[in-house]
């Protein structure tokens, strides 16, 4: 039997509820058979005087049957209400659970995962696939399982009654199922194509909406909507192809199934004339036969739907199986020395960090320098465990950071990168992100030390000014100072600092230098340096070239060595001129 728990990725509780829902469907199906028993019994009672020649009609029994019939109707109402509640509440609470679980899971995935996936696909995964699971759990799976169980039960019961008639009733069943099951592969292929077409539409819609400004400004409306229309047309065609084919198989199967009804009449008549069957049993089979096929037809229609949904749930399962980055929650090392041992790393196929070994001593500034694309930011991000190295180890205070939960590790690291993320909120709250629950005066102190206080107070509502989406109302230098204020508030022992590449005006430059000086005091600092003049004072400089560590030492040593660092330093001084102007 299919393992529904695994197929649908249900929780323990969800699976328990699912079984209850199936039981509820079986109960309501069986209740539905009660009126049939009443009808058969009534017919029997009515025919009794005719068959036995002149016996009186048993009116008492008829009244009793009428009572039972009424009772059955009332019972059905309650049982069905129970089934409805069971299936729906189970579906919705389980899908909520799955959504939360998937969101949690995504949070713990390494950033490399997001490199591979685009955002639309992720959103589709969480929203649409969960809705699908919800639908399967409420409309498809309990019905499928419940109707199957009911039919098997009824089948067994009828076989006890008269096996020959039962055989005639169900003779066409295997053929009908073989038709639907046999088309599973074709359906899966078409189903997958339909799902991909839907995904492409979601992509196009997102692109269209995101680029609406550009579309309008450059008069691309025709071109862009043509792409969207094309995707929509493809989705329609795939849907029609898929539904059309499924429909053909279901119609064929249903047709074959109905042959069974003819078979009972034929078999019944033959047996009746041969004297091997009484009229009552014959009538019973005809009545039941007319009824039993409708749940079977429901099963035949639900099966392809179920297969189709399994495609979505498989995608969800794959997502949930992606290994998360976890590790110890406890981390209190004696020191914060960082040691890299033969670290190599690749985003895709080619290594962008190659065999780097380096010691970053606690409490001092280490600068990463090198040409653009040499791997400085990547190396810094490996230290914060945004990714795990492909080879080699990174230790912090002797502990391999691969064994640490990334969130625990990040509690000890302040990250001040160029792509500062600011939220559409007040400046106060944007700084407070550094440390949840920090008091206003702590925020003021951090802002003061990061040289933000002046410009913030000059804003219309001071600290309560809402800065636009991603701080669009602030200048680049101001944004960076806000992010330094955050880091100061966080007060982590390690700081990863990505110096601004954009040339800043002298005033901003001085302010930022002041803010950085406040930040690096007594901390282990790794600075990704773009302006080499500022790193001459660093305790250690690590020079990278095409992912390799090529030089290491103090500024003076490296200048004296006259290698890559000295060359880069000279080029910068000549081309920018700021080095000389000092
Ligand atoms: P740097 O900071 O020295 O400019 P990076 O560490 O940003 O260098 O980049 C090193 C190499 O890795 C470059 O070739 C860059 O194109 C590549 N790279 C950086 N980030 C990614 C990413 N998210 N996905 C794929 N490749 C990347």
Coordinates of C-alpha atoms in Angstrom, one line a residue, residues 75-366:
X75 CA -27.2 9.2 11.3
X76 CA -25.8 10.0 7.8
X77 CA -26.1 13.7 8.5
X78 CA -24.0 13.5 11.7
X79 CA -21.4 11.1 10.2
X80 CA -21.0 13.2 7.1
X81 CA -20.6 16.3 9.2
X82 CA -17.9 14.5 11.2
X83 CA -16.2 13.5 8.0
X84 CA -16.3 17.0 6.6
X85 CA -14.8 18.5 9.8
X86 CA -12.1 15.8 10.1
X87 CA -10.9 16.1 6.5
X88 CA -10.9 19.9 6.4
X89 CA -9.5 20.7 9.8
X90 CA -6.8 18.1 9.3
X91 CA -5.9 19.6 5.9
X92 CA -5.7 23.2 7.0
X93 CA -3.8 22.7 10.3
X94 CA -1.4 20.3 8.6
X95 CA -0.7 22.7 5.7
X96 CA -0.1 25.5 8.2
X97 CA 2.4 23.2 10.0
X98 CA 4.1 22.3 6.7
X99 CA 4.4 25.9 5.7
X100 CA 6.0 26.9 8.9
X101 CA 8.3 23.9 8.8
X102 CA 9.4 24.7 5.2
X103 CA 10.0 28.4 6.1
X104 CA 12.1 27.3 9.1
X105 CA 14.0 24.8 6.9
X106 CA 14.7 27.5 4.3
X107 CA 16.1 29.8 6.9
X108 CA 18.6 27.1 7.9
X109 CA 19.8 26.3 4.4
X110 CA 23.2 27.4 3.3
X111 CA 23.3 30.4 1.0
X112 CA 24.7 28.2 -1.7
X113 CA 21.1 26.8 -2.0
X114 CA 19.8 30.3 -2.9
X115 CA 22.5 30.6 -5.5
X116 CA 20.9 27.6 -7.3
X117 CA 17.2 28.5 -6.9
X118 CA 15.4 31.5 -8.0
X119 CA 13.0 33.3 -5.7
X120 CA 9.9 32.6 -7.7
X121 CA 10.4 28.9 -7.5
X122 CA 10.8 29.1 -3.7
X123 CA 7.7 31.2 -3.3
X124 CA 5.8 28.7 -5.6
X125 CA 7.2 25.9 -3.5
X126 CA 5.9 27.3 -0.2
X127 CA 2.6 28.7 -1.3
X128 CA 1.4 26.7 -4.2
X129 CA 2.7 23.3 -3.2
X130 CA 1.3 23.7 0.3
X131 CA -2.1 24.7 -1.2
X132 CA -1.8 21.5 -3.3
X133 CA -1.1 19.4 -0.3
X134 CA -4.0 21.1 1.4
X135 CA -6.3 20.1 -1.5
X136 CA -4.9 16.5 -1.6
X137 CA -5.6 16.1 2.1
X138 CA -9.0 17.6 2.1
X139 CA -10.4 16.5 -1.3
X140 CA -8.3 13.7 -2.7
X141 CA -6.4 11.4 -0.3
X142 CA -9.1 10.7 2.3
X143 CA -11.6 10.1 -0.4
X144 CA -9.3 7.9 -2.3
X145 CA -8.3 5.8 0.7
X146 CA -11.8 5.8 2.2
X147 CA -13.7 4.8 -1.0
X148 CA -11.1 2.1 -1.7
X149 CA -11.6 0.6 1.8
X150 CA -15.4 0.8 1.5
X151 CA -15.4 -0.8 -1.9
X152 CA -13.2 -3.7 -0.7
X153 CA -15.5 -4.2 2.3
X154 CA -18.7 -4.2 0.2
X155 CA -17.0 -6.4 -2.4
X156 CA -16.2 -9.0 0.3
X157 CA -19.7 -8.8 1.7
X158 CA -21.3 -9.3 -1.7
X159 CA -19.0 -12.3 -2.4
X160 CA -20.3 -13.9 0.8
X161 CA -23.8 -13.3 -0.4
X162 CA -23.2 -14.9 -3.9
X163 CA -19.7 -15.1 -5.3
X164 CA -20.8 -15.7 -8.8
X165 CA -22.8 -12.5 -9.0
X166 CA -20.0 -10.6 -7.1
X167 CA -17.5 -11.8 -9.7
X168 CA -19.8 -10.6 -12.5
X169 CA -20.2 -7.3 -10.8
X170 CA -16.4 -6.7 -10.5
X171 CA -15.1 -8.5 -13.5
X172 CA -14.5 -5.3 -15.4
X173 CA -12.8 -3.6 -12.5
X174 CA -9.2 -4.7 -13.1
X175 CA -9.5 -3.6 -16.8
X176 CA -10.7 -0.2 -15.7
X177 CA -7.9 0.3 -13.2
X178 CA -5.3 -1.0 -15.6
X179 CA -6.4 1.7 -18.0
X180 CA -6.0 4.5 -15.5
X181 CA -2.8 3.1 -13.9
X182 CA -1.3 2.3 -17.3
X183 CA -1.6 5.9 -18.3
X184 CA 0.3 7.0 -15.2
X185 CA 3.6 7.6 -17.0
X186 CA 2.1 9.7 -19.8
X187 CA 0.1 11.6 -17.2
X188 CA 3.2 12.3 -15.1
X189 CA 5.1 13.6 -18.1
X190 CA 2.3 15.9 -19.2
X191 CA 1.6 16.9 -15.6
X192 CA 5.2 17.9 -15.1
X193 CA 5.1 19.9 -18.3
X194 CA 2.0 21.6 -17.1
X195 CA 3.6 22.4 -13.7
X196 CA 6.7 23.9 -15.5
X197 CA 4.5 26.0 -17.7
X198 CA 2.7 27.3 -14.6
X199 CA 6.1 28.1 -13.1
X200 CA 7.2 30.0 -16.2
X201 CA 4.0 32.1 -16.0
X202 CA 4.8 33.0 -12.4
X203 CA 8.3 34.0 -13.5
X204 CA 7.0 36.1 -16.3
X205 CA 4.4 37.9 -14.2
X206 CA 7.0 38.7 -11.6
X207 CA 9.4 40.0 -14.2
X208 CA 6.7 42.0 -15.8
X209 CA 5.6 43.6 -12.5
X210 CA 9.2 44.2 -11.3
X211 CA 10.1 45.8 -14.6
X212 CA 6.9 47.8 -15.1
X213 CA 8.8 51.1 -14.7
X214 CA 11.3 50.2 -17.4
X215 CA 8.6 48.8 -19.5
X216 CA 6.7 52.0 -19.5
X217 CA 9.7 54.3 -19.8
X218 CA 11.1 52.5 -22.8
X219 CA 7.8 51.6 -24.4
X220 CA 8.5 47.9 -24.1
X221 CA 4.8 47.1 -23.3
X222 CA 4.3 45.2 -26.6
X223 CA 7.5 43.1 -26.3
X224 CA 7.2 42.3 -22.6
X225 CA 3.5 41.5 -22.7
X226 CA 4.2 39.3 -25.7
X227 CA 6.5 37.2 -23.5
X228 CA 3.9 37.0 -20.8
X229 CA 1.2 36.1 -23.3
X230 CA 3.4 33.5 -24.8
X231 CA 3.9 31.9 -21.3
X232 CA 0.2 32.0 -20.6
X233 CA -0.7 30.4 -24.0
X234 CA 1.8 27.6 -23.3
X235 CA 0.2 27.1 -19.9
X236 CA -3.3 26.9 -21.4
X237 CA -2.1 24.4 -24.1
X238 CA -0.3 22.2 -21.5
X239 CA -3.4 22.2 -19.3
X240 CA -5.6 21.2 -22.1
X241 CA -3.3 18.5 -23.3
X242 CA -3.0 17.1 -19.8
X243 CA -6.7 17.3 -18.9
X244 CA -7.7 16.1 -22.3
X245 CA -5.6 13.0 -22.1
X246 CA -6.6 12.3 -18.5
X247 CA -10.3 12.7 -19.5
X248 CA -9.9 10.1 -22.3
X249 CA -8.5 7.5 -19.9
X250 CA -11.1 8.1 -17.2
X251 CA -14.0 8.0 -19.8
X252 CA -12.7 4.7 -21.2
X253 CA -12.3 3.2 -17.7
X254 CA -15.8 4.4 -16.7
X255 CA -17.2 2.8 -19.9
X256 CA -15.5 -0.5 -19.2
X257 CA -16.8 -0.4 -15.7
X258 CA -20.4 0.0 -16.7
X259 CA -20.1 -3.2 -18.7
X260 CA -20.1 -4.9 -15.3
X261 CA -23.8 -3.9 -14.9
X262 CA -24.7 -5.7 -18.1
X263 CA -22.7 -8.7 -16.9
X264 CA -24.8 -9.0 -13.7
X265 CA -28.0 -8.8 -15.6
X266 CA -26.7 -11.5 -17.9
X267 CA -25.2 -13.7 -15.2
X268 CA -28.3 -13.2 -13.0
X269 CA -30.7 -14.1 -15.7
X270 CA -28.7 -17.3 -16.5
X271 CA -28.6 -18.3 -12.9
X272 CA -32.2 -17.4 -12.3
X273 CA -33.4 -19.6 -15.1
X274 CA -31.1 -22.4 -14.0
X275 CA -32.6 -22.1 -10.5
X276 CA -29.3 -21.3 -8.8
X277 CA -30.4 -17.8 -7.7
X278 CA -33.4 -16.4 -6.0
X279 CA -35.2 -13.2 -7.2
X280 CA -34.3 -11.2 -4.0
X281 CA -30.6 -11.8 -4.4
X282 CA -30.8 -10.9 -8.1
X283 CA -32.6 -7.6 -7.2
X284 CA -30.2 -6.9 -4.4
X285 CA -27.2 -7.2 -6.8
X286 CA -28.9 -4.9 -9.4
X287 CA -29.6 -2.3 -6.8
X288 CA -26.1 -2.5 -5.2
X289 CA -24.6 -2.6 -8.7
X290 CA -26.1 0.7 -9.7
X291 CA -24.8 2.2 -6.5
X292 CA -21.4 0.6 -6.1
X293 CA -20.0 2.0 -9.4
X294 CA -20.3 5.7 -8.4
X295 CA -17.6 5.4 -5.6
X296 CA -15.4 3.4 -7.9
X297 CA -15.8 6.1 -10.6
X298 CA -14.8 8.6 -8.0
X299 CA -11.7 6.6 -7.3
X300 CA -10.9 6.4 -11.0
X301 CA -11.1 10.2 -11.3
X302 CA -9.2 10.9 -8.1
X303 CA -6.3 8.6 -9.0
X304 CA -4.9 10.7 -11.8
X305 CA -5.4 13.8 -9.7
X306 CA -3.5 12.2 -6.9
X307 CA -0.6 11.3 -9.3
X308 CA -0.5 14.9 -10.5
X309 CA -0.3 16.2 -7.0
X310 CA 2.5 13.8 -6.1
X311 CA 4.6 15.7 -8.6
X312 CA 4.2 18.9 -6.5
X313 CA 4.7 17.1 -3.3
X314 CA 7.9 15.5 -4.6
X315 CA 9.3 19.0 -5.2
X316 CA 8.4 20.0 -1.7
X317 CA 10.0 16.8 -0.4
X318 CA 13.2 17.5 -2.3
X319 CA 13.3 21.0 -0.7
X320 CA 12.7 19.6 2.7
X321 CA 15.5 17.1 2.2
X322 CA 18.1 19.7 1.3
X323 CA 20.6 19.5 4.1
X324 CA 20.5 22.4 6.5
X325 CA 23.5 24.0 8.2
X326 CA 23.2 23.1 11.9
X327 CA 25.6 22.6 14.7
X328 CA 26.2 23.2 18.4
X329 CA 24.1 26.0 20.0
X330 CA 26.7 26.5 22.7
X331 CA 29.8 28.4 21.9
X332 CA 32.0 30.2 24.4
X333 CA 35.6 29.9 23.2
X334 CA 38.6 31.1 25.3
X335 CA 39.8 33.2 22.4
X336 CA 38.7 34.5 19.1
X337 CA 41.7 33.7 17.0
X338 CA 40.6 32.5 13.6
X339 CA 42.6 29.9 11.8
X340 CA 42.1 28.8 8.2
X341 CA 43.7 25.5 7.2
X342 CA 44.0 24.8 3.5
X343 CA 40.6 26.2 2.7
X344 CA 39.2 25.8 -0.8
X345 CA 35.8 26.8 -2.0
X346 CA 33.7 26.9 -5.2
X347 CA 30.3 28.5 -5.9
X348 CA 29.9 26.3 -8.9
X349 CA 32.5 24.2 -10.5
X350 CA 35.6 26.3 -10.4
X351 CA 37.4 27.0 -7.1
X352 CA 37.3 30.7 -6.2
X353 CA 39.3 30.1 -3.0
X354 CA 42.3 27.9 -3.4
X355 CA 44.1 26.2 -0.6
X356 CA 44.2 29.3 1.7
X357 CA 45.9 28.9 5.1
X358 CA 45.9 31.9 7.4
X359 CA 45.9 32.9 11.1
X360 CA 43.9 35.9 12.0
X361 CA 45.0 37.0 15.5
X362 CA 42.4 38.1 18.1
X363 CA 42.1 41.8 19.0
X364 CA 43.8 43.2 15.9
X365 CA 43.0 44.3 12.4
X366 CA 43.6 41.9 9.5

